[in-house]
Amino acid sequence: MTTSYDHFNLIFRGGTVYDGTGDEPFNADIGITGDRISALGDLSTATANDEIDASGMAVSPGFIDVHSHDDFHVLSSPDVEHNTLQGVTTLVVGNCGFGAAPYESAAGRLGELFKLPPGVTPWDGYAGYLATIDQVKPSLNVAALIGHNTLRLDAMGDSQEVPPSIDQVTHMAGWVAEGMDAGAVGFSTGLVYEPGRFSTTDEIAAVATVSGGYRGVYASHIRNEGEGLLKAVQEAIIVGEMSGCSVQISHHKASGSDNWGAIERTLEIIEAARERGLHVSVDQYPYTSGSTRLAAVLQNGAFSDGSGGFGLVKAEDVLIATAPGYPSHEGRSLESFIKEWDLPPEDAAQKILDEAGDDVYVVLFMMDEGDVRRVMAHPTTMIGTDGIPVGSKPHPRAWGTYPRILGHYVRDESVITLPDAIHKMSGMPADKFQLAGRGFVKEGAFADLVMFDPSTVIDTATYEDPKTPPVGMPHVIVNGVPVVRDGVHTHARAGRALRLGLE
Ligand code: ZN
Ligand code: CU
């Protein structure tokens, strides 16, 4: 390929390009003009204001983190270091039913994670939220899902344990219309959390139908990832079929050792739905542990009968990640509190919540490595971090998800190929969430790019020391601007709000 351009803002020279389609890589220089890739090919005679030597390196589309909870974090910590340093150039926020609007119901809902910094004016709906993103300009791009839990709080106030009235359903649907009009990319639920867990399939489908009218996504933290996993996957598919939404099953897993292996069945159910014409896909973070609110684990009876959304969880498999006001709790296992206080697991967990408040997060070891690999290798799986970057011992997925897949699962374990992994991180999510101009390396696309060394890239974040950046991933470009250079954040604020289907 030749080009008529002979001068660029920035050229990546001599890299191996993985273009996001899943196809085999090719050797090409990449020329960037403004916020776009303006040429791809042999640019050896072209000049540039800035050059990056990419020889021996992989260059790919920047990663699209399809499962983020950084709705407020992108405003309070706009460098978003845990994501940008691991190659993420776009976040899809608003997952698990927790959205950014309406503001009053959203703010403080996830504790420190959903708090606004001084100087940022609260918004009303999604038009206001997306405008705030464009004002604050974080270092990466942000697309938003509308959260059902947030809408339900707004519509129903304190009386959540009953079905909504027609007026209350209409109220929720009105917010979805506002959000989709403003450019949100879909609607999400979190059906193990309050108040979402009080809702019926009919209620969810009725509200999701508005998103379906825009061909939006229905993303769900499904009602049960333990012994009720199959039924819960089927419920998500039914909501898709009733609402016209494409379906995204969040952080797909089988939780609790009694349920390990059930992934084989869920993937068959998903394949059957796809054969019927429904677009169903899933996302995953590459660890055998998860992380969530301790209050939700308790509400789902995870330490007693295991029939709730998390399956049966043993106290020794629970680590305190974040305990506001009690930093010395962080990193300790629930088992250690049980011994210290001589209390049964539920009482010990409740005592921690009574002392530190509702915003205690835990890490839970509850998955099977074989299941993790089965999900990863499935062609419908894309990658998301589900990062919760608060407290001193958050789950390492917030810093390590992408390099862990590229280094551990691709290079060391050969679970998936490199072109496939890149596709799951870029092109596949861009298509799913209708992020126009994103997710692929091609002429005319936005210049969201990451350069890494396939032979050395790896995560370094651990449970003991979870806030550490990867190695082997020196450069990250957002909208043509380097936000990470030689492994160091440049503090460039090059991101923008992305609106459904619009460039
Ligand atoms: Zn979730
Ligand atoms: Cu989540």
XYZ file of C-alpha atoms and ligand atoms in Angstrom:
505
model
C 0.000 0.000 0.000
C 1.341 3.452 -0.805
C 0.063 6.798 0.292
C 0.031 10.318 -0.987
C 0.857 11.637 2.485
C 4.506 12.226 3.159
C 4.384 13.899 6.566
C 2.648 12.739 9.730
C 2.224 13.772 13.352
C 3.438 10.399 14.482
C 4.712 7.226 12.789
C 5.063 3.759 14.289
C 7.898 2.275 12.224
C 8.458 -1.383 11.511
C 5.893 -2.964 13.836
C 3.913 -6.156 13.432
C 0.299 -5.040 13.149
C -2.532 -7.020 14.736
C -5.482 -5.154 13.277
C -8.280 -6.275 15.625
C -10.092 -8.515 13.111
C -8.512 -11.720 14.423
C -6.606 -12.181 11.149
C -2.902 -12.982 11.039
C -0.633 -9.970 11.629
C 1.224 -8.089 8.910
C 4.245 -5.786 8.824
C 3.432 -2.131 8.278
C 4.261 1.367 9.384
C 1.355 3.318 10.835
C 1.023 7.030 10.061
C -1.119 9.247 12.291
C -2.549 12.636 11.367
C -4.678 14.435 13.932
C -6.790 11.852 15.763
C -6.786 9.293 12.916
C -4.694 6.594 11.320
C -4.063 8.238 7.973
C -1.750 5.679 6.374
C -0.816 2.049 6.796
C 2.004 0.490 4.790
C 5.572 1.319 3.811
C 6.186 4.848 5.071
C 9.995 4.655 4.908
C 10.237 7.817 2.830
C 7.750 9.777 4.933
C 8.683 12.188 7.698
C 6.978 12.836 11.015
C 7.008 15.196 13.997
C 7.414 12.206 16.260
C 8.399 8.590 15.659
C 8.213 5.349 17.584
C 10.503 2.466 16.691
C 8.182 -0.534 16.682
C 10.570 -3.116 15.254
C 10.149 -6.472 16.981
C 6.996 -5.152 18.626
C 3.283 -5.799 18.225
C 1.050 -2.824 17.472
C -2.679 -3.299 17.907
C -5.866 -1.327 18.475
C -6.094 0.079 22.000
C -8.044 -2.241 24.256
C -11.738 -1.704 24.947
C -12.544 -2.610 28.540
C -16.160 -3.737 28.202
C -16.694 -4.189 31.930
C -15.782 -1.084 33.883
C -17.115 0.530 37.061
C -15.083 3.704 36.576
C -18.132 5.920 35.831
C -17.030 8.425 38.497
C -13.376 7.389 38.747
C -12.687 8.783 35.241
C -13.710 12.178 36.646
C -11.972 11.937 40.033
C -8.756 10.328 38.673
C -8.816 11.328 35.008
C -5.438 9.732 34.204
C -7.189 6.396 34.934
C -3.728 4.876 35.378
C -4.799 1.327 36.188
C -6.410 1.106 32.764
C -4.245 3.274 30.517
C -0.995 1.640 31.673
C -2.354 -1.781 30.620
C -3.285 -0.599 27.125
C -6.934 0.311 27.597
C -8.057 3.247 25.436
C -11.848 2.943 25.880
C -13.983 2.006 28.866
C -17.583 0.822 28.841
C -18.878 2.014 32.220
C -22.256 1.492 33.893
C -22.013 -2.260 34.408
C -23.798 -4.546 36.877
C -26.839 -2.247 37.023
C -24.910 0.675 38.555
C -24.986 3.682 36.208
C -23.955 7.326 36.430
C -27.439 8.817 36.041
C -29.765 10.048 37.314
C -27.092 11.603 39.494
C -28.933 11.612 42.826
C -29.501 7.845 42.710
C -26.025 7.133 41.347
C -23.801 9.179 43.647
C -22.241 7.360 46.568
C -23.916 4.115 45.564
C -20.598 2.281 45.228
C -18.931 4.225 48.051
C -15.642 5.922 47.245
C -15.803 4.574 43.686
C -18.927 6.642 42.911
C -17.914 9.959 44.501
C -17.488 13.179 42.570
C -14.365 15.327 43.029
C -14.743 18.973 44.090
C -15.289 21.314 41.172
C -17.234 18.906 38.980
C -20.897 19.871 38.734
C -23.421 17.048 39.134
C -25.402 16.187 36.023
C -28.999 15.134 35.622
C -29.236 12.430 32.967
C -26.875 10.834 30.437
C -26.706 13.886 28.162
C -25.215 15.688 31.158
C -22.936 12.825 32.155
C -21.450 12.449 28.662
C -21.028 16.256 28.416
C -19.160 16.150 31.752
C -16.815 13.495 30.341
C -16.079 15.799 27.407
C -15.404 18.709 29.780
C -13.165 16.853 32.213
C -11.438 14.916 29.409
C -10.005 11.801 31.018
C -7.002 10.120 29.398
C -9.171 7.532 27.661
C -12.546 7.297 25.923
C -15.734 6.494 27.817
C -18.916 4.805 26.583
C -21.790 4.321 29.037
C -24.402 1.737 29.867
C -27.567 2.778 31.708
C -27.891 0.985 35.067
C -31.126 -0.646 36.176
C -30.352 -0.511 39.918
C -29.836 3.241 39.659
C -33.095 3.777 37.751
C -35.051 1.577 40.132
C -33.859 3.597 43.131
C -34.952 6.760 41.359
C -38.357 5.314 40.426
C -39.191 3.432 43.628
C -37.311 5.107 46.470
C -37.212 3.067 49.656
C -39.920 0.513 48.813
C -37.863 -1.817 46.637
C -39.031 -5.283 47.686
C -42.254 -5.097 45.657
C -42.898 -5.086 41.907
C -42.931 -1.615 40.344
C -46.201 -0.003 39.283
C -46.850 0.717 35.598
C -45.939 4.338 36.295
C -42.667 3.301 37.893
C -41.769 1.075 34.919
C -42.603 3.995 32.620
C -40.374 6.232 34.745
C -37.437 3.823 34.370
C -38.097 3.430 30.638
C -38.100 7.229 30.320
C -34.546 7.381 31.676
C -33.448 4.675 29.225
C -34.915 6.760 26.394
C -33.070 9.839 27.649
C -29.841 7.853 27.905
C -30.051 6.138 24.529
C -30.949 9.447 22.856
C -27.889 10.995 24.475
C -25.654 8.207 23.126
C -25.526 5.516 25.794
C -24.680 2.103 24.329
C -27.190 -0.041 26.231
C -28.753 -1.047 29.518
C -27.303 -3.146 32.339
C -28.602 -5.122 35.302
C -26.992 -6.471 38.466
C -29.427 -9.107 39.693
C -27.503 -10.245 42.774
C -27.471 -6.675 44.089
C -30.127 -4.584 45.757
C -32.485 -3.439 44.435
C -32.089 -5.346 41.145
C -32.512 -8.722 42.834
C -36.137 -7.841 43.672
C -37.053 -7.387 39.992
C -38.803 -9.888 37.716
C -37.844 -10.876 34.182
C -40.907 -9.006 32.868
C -39.893 -5.765 34.550
C -36.356 -5.992 33.154
C -37.543 -6.826 29.643
C -40.050 -3.954 29.673
C -37.350 -1.420 30.551
C -34.724 -3.020 28.267
C -37.094 -2.784 25.294
C -36.290 0.919 25.002
C -32.596 0.025 24.581
C -33.596 -2.676 22.085
C -35.239 0.008 19.942
C -31.749 1.463 19.424
C -30.226 -1.994 18.874
C -28.467 -1.397 22.190
C -26.872 -3.988 24.424
C -28.469 -5.688 27.417
C -25.506 -6.408 29.727
C -26.262 -8.453 32.801
C -24.579 -9.537 35.980
C -26.988 -12.453 35.989
C -29.126 -13.502 38.947
C -27.107 -16.553 39.850
C -23.561 -17.692 39.019
C -23.780 -20.692 41.389
C -26.250 -23.566 41.339
C -28.837 -21.445 39.480
C -26.369 -20.550 36.705
C -28.168 -22.216 33.774
C -31.534 -20.647 34.610
C -29.884 -17.261 35.022
C -28.171 -17.487 31.620
C -31.537 -18.432 30.124
C -33.163 -15.415 31.793
C -30.632 -13.079 30.166
C -31.346 -14.665 26.788
C -35.113 -14.328 27.323
C -34.670 -10.629 28.120
C -32.750 -10.284 24.853
C -35.465 -12.050 22.888
C -38.240 -10.002 24.529
C -36.494 -6.633 24.291
C -34.678 -6.690 20.949
C -31.339 -6.050 22.689
C -28.194 -7.971 21.948
C -27.091 -9.738 25.131
C -23.818 -9.459 27.036
C -23.387 -11.845 29.963
C -20.970 -10.104 32.312
C -17.865 -11.742 33.839
C -19.065 -15.201 32.847
C -18.201 -17.869 35.417
C -19.400 -20.824 37.481
C -19.036 -19.864 41.135
C -18.566 -22.397 43.955
C -16.838 -25.780 43.555
C -20.173 -27.668 43.403
C -20.933 -25.812 40.163
C -17.586 -26.080 38.396
C -17.868 -27.451 34.882
C -21.354 -25.988 34.327
C -19.682 -23.613 31.871
C -19.831 -26.355 29.226
C -23.646 -26.233 29.415
C -23.896 -22.432 29.472
C -21.752 -22.142 26.370
C -24.065 -24.623 24.606
C -27.099 -22.555 25.650
C -25.399 -19.442 24.281
C -24.526 -21.175 21.014
C -28.127 -22.384 20.605
C -29.449 -18.843 21.125
C -26.992 -17.536 18.544
C -28.238 -20.135 16.073
C -31.758 -18.774 16.642
C -30.414 -15.365 15.601
C -29.912 -13.651 18.967
C -26.580 -11.890 19.396
C -25.291 -13.241 22.728
C -21.742 -12.820 23.927
C -19.905 -12.779 27.239
C -16.989 -11.080 28.912
C -14.314 -12.272 31.279
C -11.403 -11.238 33.510
C -8.594 -13.837 33.589
C -8.505 -14.943 37.243
C -10.024 -17.734 39.358
C -11.123 -15.162 41.930
C -13.764 -12.471 41.705
C -14.413 -9.332 43.702
C -17.583 -7.709 44.922
C -19.317 -6.055 47.860
C -19.274 -8.084 51.065
C -22.871 -6.979 51.744
C -24.024 -8.656 48.518
C -22.168 -11.884 49.372
C -23.979 -11.966 52.698
C -27.382 -11.075 51.197
C -27.028 -14.047 48.832
C -26.364 -16.528 51.650
C -22.937 -17.492 50.294
C -21.672 -18.680 53.702
C -24.777 -20.772 54.553
C -26.626 -22.809 51.914
C -24.943 -21.661 48.688
C -28.201 -21.446 46.725
C -27.771 -17.703 46.097
C -25.976 -15.909 43.307
C -22.424 -16.668 44.464
C -22.765 -20.381 45.236
C -21.197 -21.636 48.475
C -18.125 -19.665 49.547
C -15.655 -20.745 52.256
C -14.398 -18.097 54.692
C -10.756 -18.984 53.986
C -11.392 -18.129 50.312
C -12.456 -14.549 51.120
C -9.965 -11.664 51.400
C -10.922 -8.187 52.557
C -9.982 -5.866 49.671
C -11.340 -2.534 50.894
C -12.614 -1.608 54.373
C -13.131 2.160 54.718
C -11.550 3.391 57.970
C -10.012 -0.022 58.707
C -6.903 -0.261 56.511
C -5.436 -2.981 58.729
C -8.362 -5.244 57.743
C -7.340 -5.000 54.085
C -5.537 -8.076 52.793
C -6.739 -10.278 55.693
C -8.890 -13.369 55.133
C -12.368 -13.638 56.625
C -11.115 -16.824 58.287
C -8.641 -14.795 60.355
C -11.488 -12.663 61.770
C -13.539 -15.761 62.549
C -10.638 -17.075 64.626
C -9.875 -13.752 66.283
C -13.502 -13.034 67.241
C -14.664 -16.630 67.680
C -17.729 -15.981 65.527
C -19.390 -17.974 62.720
C -18.657 -16.677 59.179
C -21.904 -14.736 58.726
C -21.569 -12.971 62.078
C -17.925 -12.116 61.471
C -18.807 -10.698 58.046
C -21.679 -8.719 59.551
C -19.391 -7.334 62.284
C -16.980 -6.075 59.610
C -19.888 -4.375 57.801
C -21.226 -2.884 61.049
C -17.829 -1.370 61.776
C -16.566 -0.321 58.341
C -19.918 0.367 56.641
C -21.531 -0.993 53.500
C -18.649 -0.204 51.169
C -16.489 -3.159 52.094
C -15.234 -5.053 49.031
C -13.851 -8.568 49.075
C -11.855 -10.864 46.801
C -13.450 -14.327 46.527
C -11.657 -17.427 45.270
C -14.551 -19.372 43.753
C -13.735 -20.372 40.165
C -12.092 -23.311 38.450
C -9.047 -22.733 36.239
C -10.454 -25.136 33.628
C -13.651 -23.099 33.434
C -11.669 -19.874 33.091
C -9.812 -21.365 30.110
C -12.996 -22.768 28.553
C -14.669 -19.350 28.687
C -11.569 -17.589 27.361
C -11.255 -19.906 24.364
C -14.905 -19.575 23.384
C -15.461 -17.447 20.264
C -18.142 -15.292 21.949
C -15.889 -14.126 24.794
C -14.452 -10.633 25.017
C -12.294 -9.154 27.769
C -13.170 -6.716 30.549
C -11.445 -5.860 33.822
C -14.376 -5.379 36.252
C -11.760 -3.301 38.074
C -12.606 -1.715 41.426
C -9.572 0.511 42.073
C -10.261 1.515 45.691
C -8.722 0.530 49.036
C -5.215 -0.876 49.491
C -5.756 -4.469 48.335
C -8.197 -4.352 45.416
C -8.423 -7.297 43.042
C -5.319 -7.256 40.777
C -7.537 -7.466 37.669
C -7.836 -3.652 37.715
C -4.129 -3.395 36.786
C -3.320 -6.774 35.268
C -6.127 -8.148 33.097
C -4.794 -7.410 29.590
C -1.065 -8.167 30.060
C -2.017 -11.329 31.994
C -3.920 -12.627 28.985
C -1.209 -11.601 26.511
C 1.681 -12.963 28.582
C 0.292 -15.810 30.631
C -2.636 -17.210 28.647
C -1.421 -16.476 25.090
C 2.372 -16.813 25.270
C 2.963 -19.191 28.178
C -0.175 -21.369 28.133
C -1.373 -21.149 24.483
C -5.035 -21.026 25.541
C -5.796 -18.605 22.698
C -3.716 -17.154 19.859
C -2.432 -13.599 19.840
C -4.614 -12.448 16.892
C -7.643 -13.945 18.655
C -6.791 -12.307 21.982
C -6.426 -8.900 20.337
C -9.771 -9.392 18.562
C -11.453 -10.148 21.910
C -9.918 -6.965 23.347
C -10.664 -4.561 20.486
C -12.576 -5.333 17.275
C -15.156 -7.641 18.850
C -16.202 -5.179 21.579
C -16.195 -2.234 19.134
C -18.704 -4.070 16.942
C -20.810 -5.240 19.887
C -21.131 -1.805 21.512
C -21.358 0.079 18.182
C -18.243 2.153 18.833
C -17.848 3.624 15.358
C -14.290 4.097 14.119
C -12.807 2.218 17.089
C -11.355 -1.236 17.641
C -9.437 -1.752 14.394
C -6.151 -0.651 12.868
C -7.067 0.610 9.417
C -6.832 3.806 7.427
C -9.418 6.314 8.602
C -9.948 4.709 12.008
C -9.279 6.646 15.206
C -5.663 6.339 16.305
C -6.256 4.385 19.537
C -3.206 2.115 19.651
C -1.071 0.055 21.981
C 2.455 -1.245 21.395
C 3.764 -4.207 23.372
C 6.497 -6.814 23.223
C 4.815 -10.219 22.755
C 7.902 -11.994 24.135
C 8.019 -10.103 27.453
C 4.605 -8.550 28.160
C 3.190 -9.676 31.516
C 1.127 -8.463 34.471
C 2.882 -7.764 37.760
C -0.169 -7.047 39.974
C -0.659 -9.629 42.733
C -3.113 -10.053 45.607
C -0.429 -8.827 48.029
C 0.667 -5.940 45.817
C -2.192 -5.288 43.387
C -1.550 -1.768 42.093
C 1.404 -2.345 39.801
C 1.579 -1.728 36.049
C 2.563 -4.347 33.486
C 5.957 -4.729 31.888
C 6.545 -4.954 28.142
C 3.835 -2.473 27.142
C 5.629 0.843 26.549
C 3.300 2.970 24.404
C -0.429 3.746 24.449
C -2.027 6.263 22.075
C -5.542 7.719 22.472
C -7.042 9.741 19.618
C -3.555 10.206 18.152
C -1.992 11.437 21.417
C 0.526 9.424 23.475
C -0.943 8.925 26.975
C 1.678 6.352 27.940
C 5.226 6.772 26.644
C 8.046 4.378 27.562
C 5.776 2.891 30.223
C 5.145 6.263 31.893
C 1.836 8.137 31.916
C 2.215 11.468 30.077
C -0.844 12.991 31.804
C -2.241 13.799 28.374
C -6.011 13.982 28.572
C -6.934 12.793 25.109
C -10.129 10.857 25.770
C -13.710 11.748 24.924
C -17.248 10.563 25.452
C -18.297 8.006 22.838
C -21.905 8.077 21.667
C -23.748 5.107 20.187
C -22.931 4.667 16.521
C -21.357 8.133 16.152
C -17.745 8.881 15.222
Zn -20.919 -7.786 38.286
Cu -19.170 -5.591 37.523
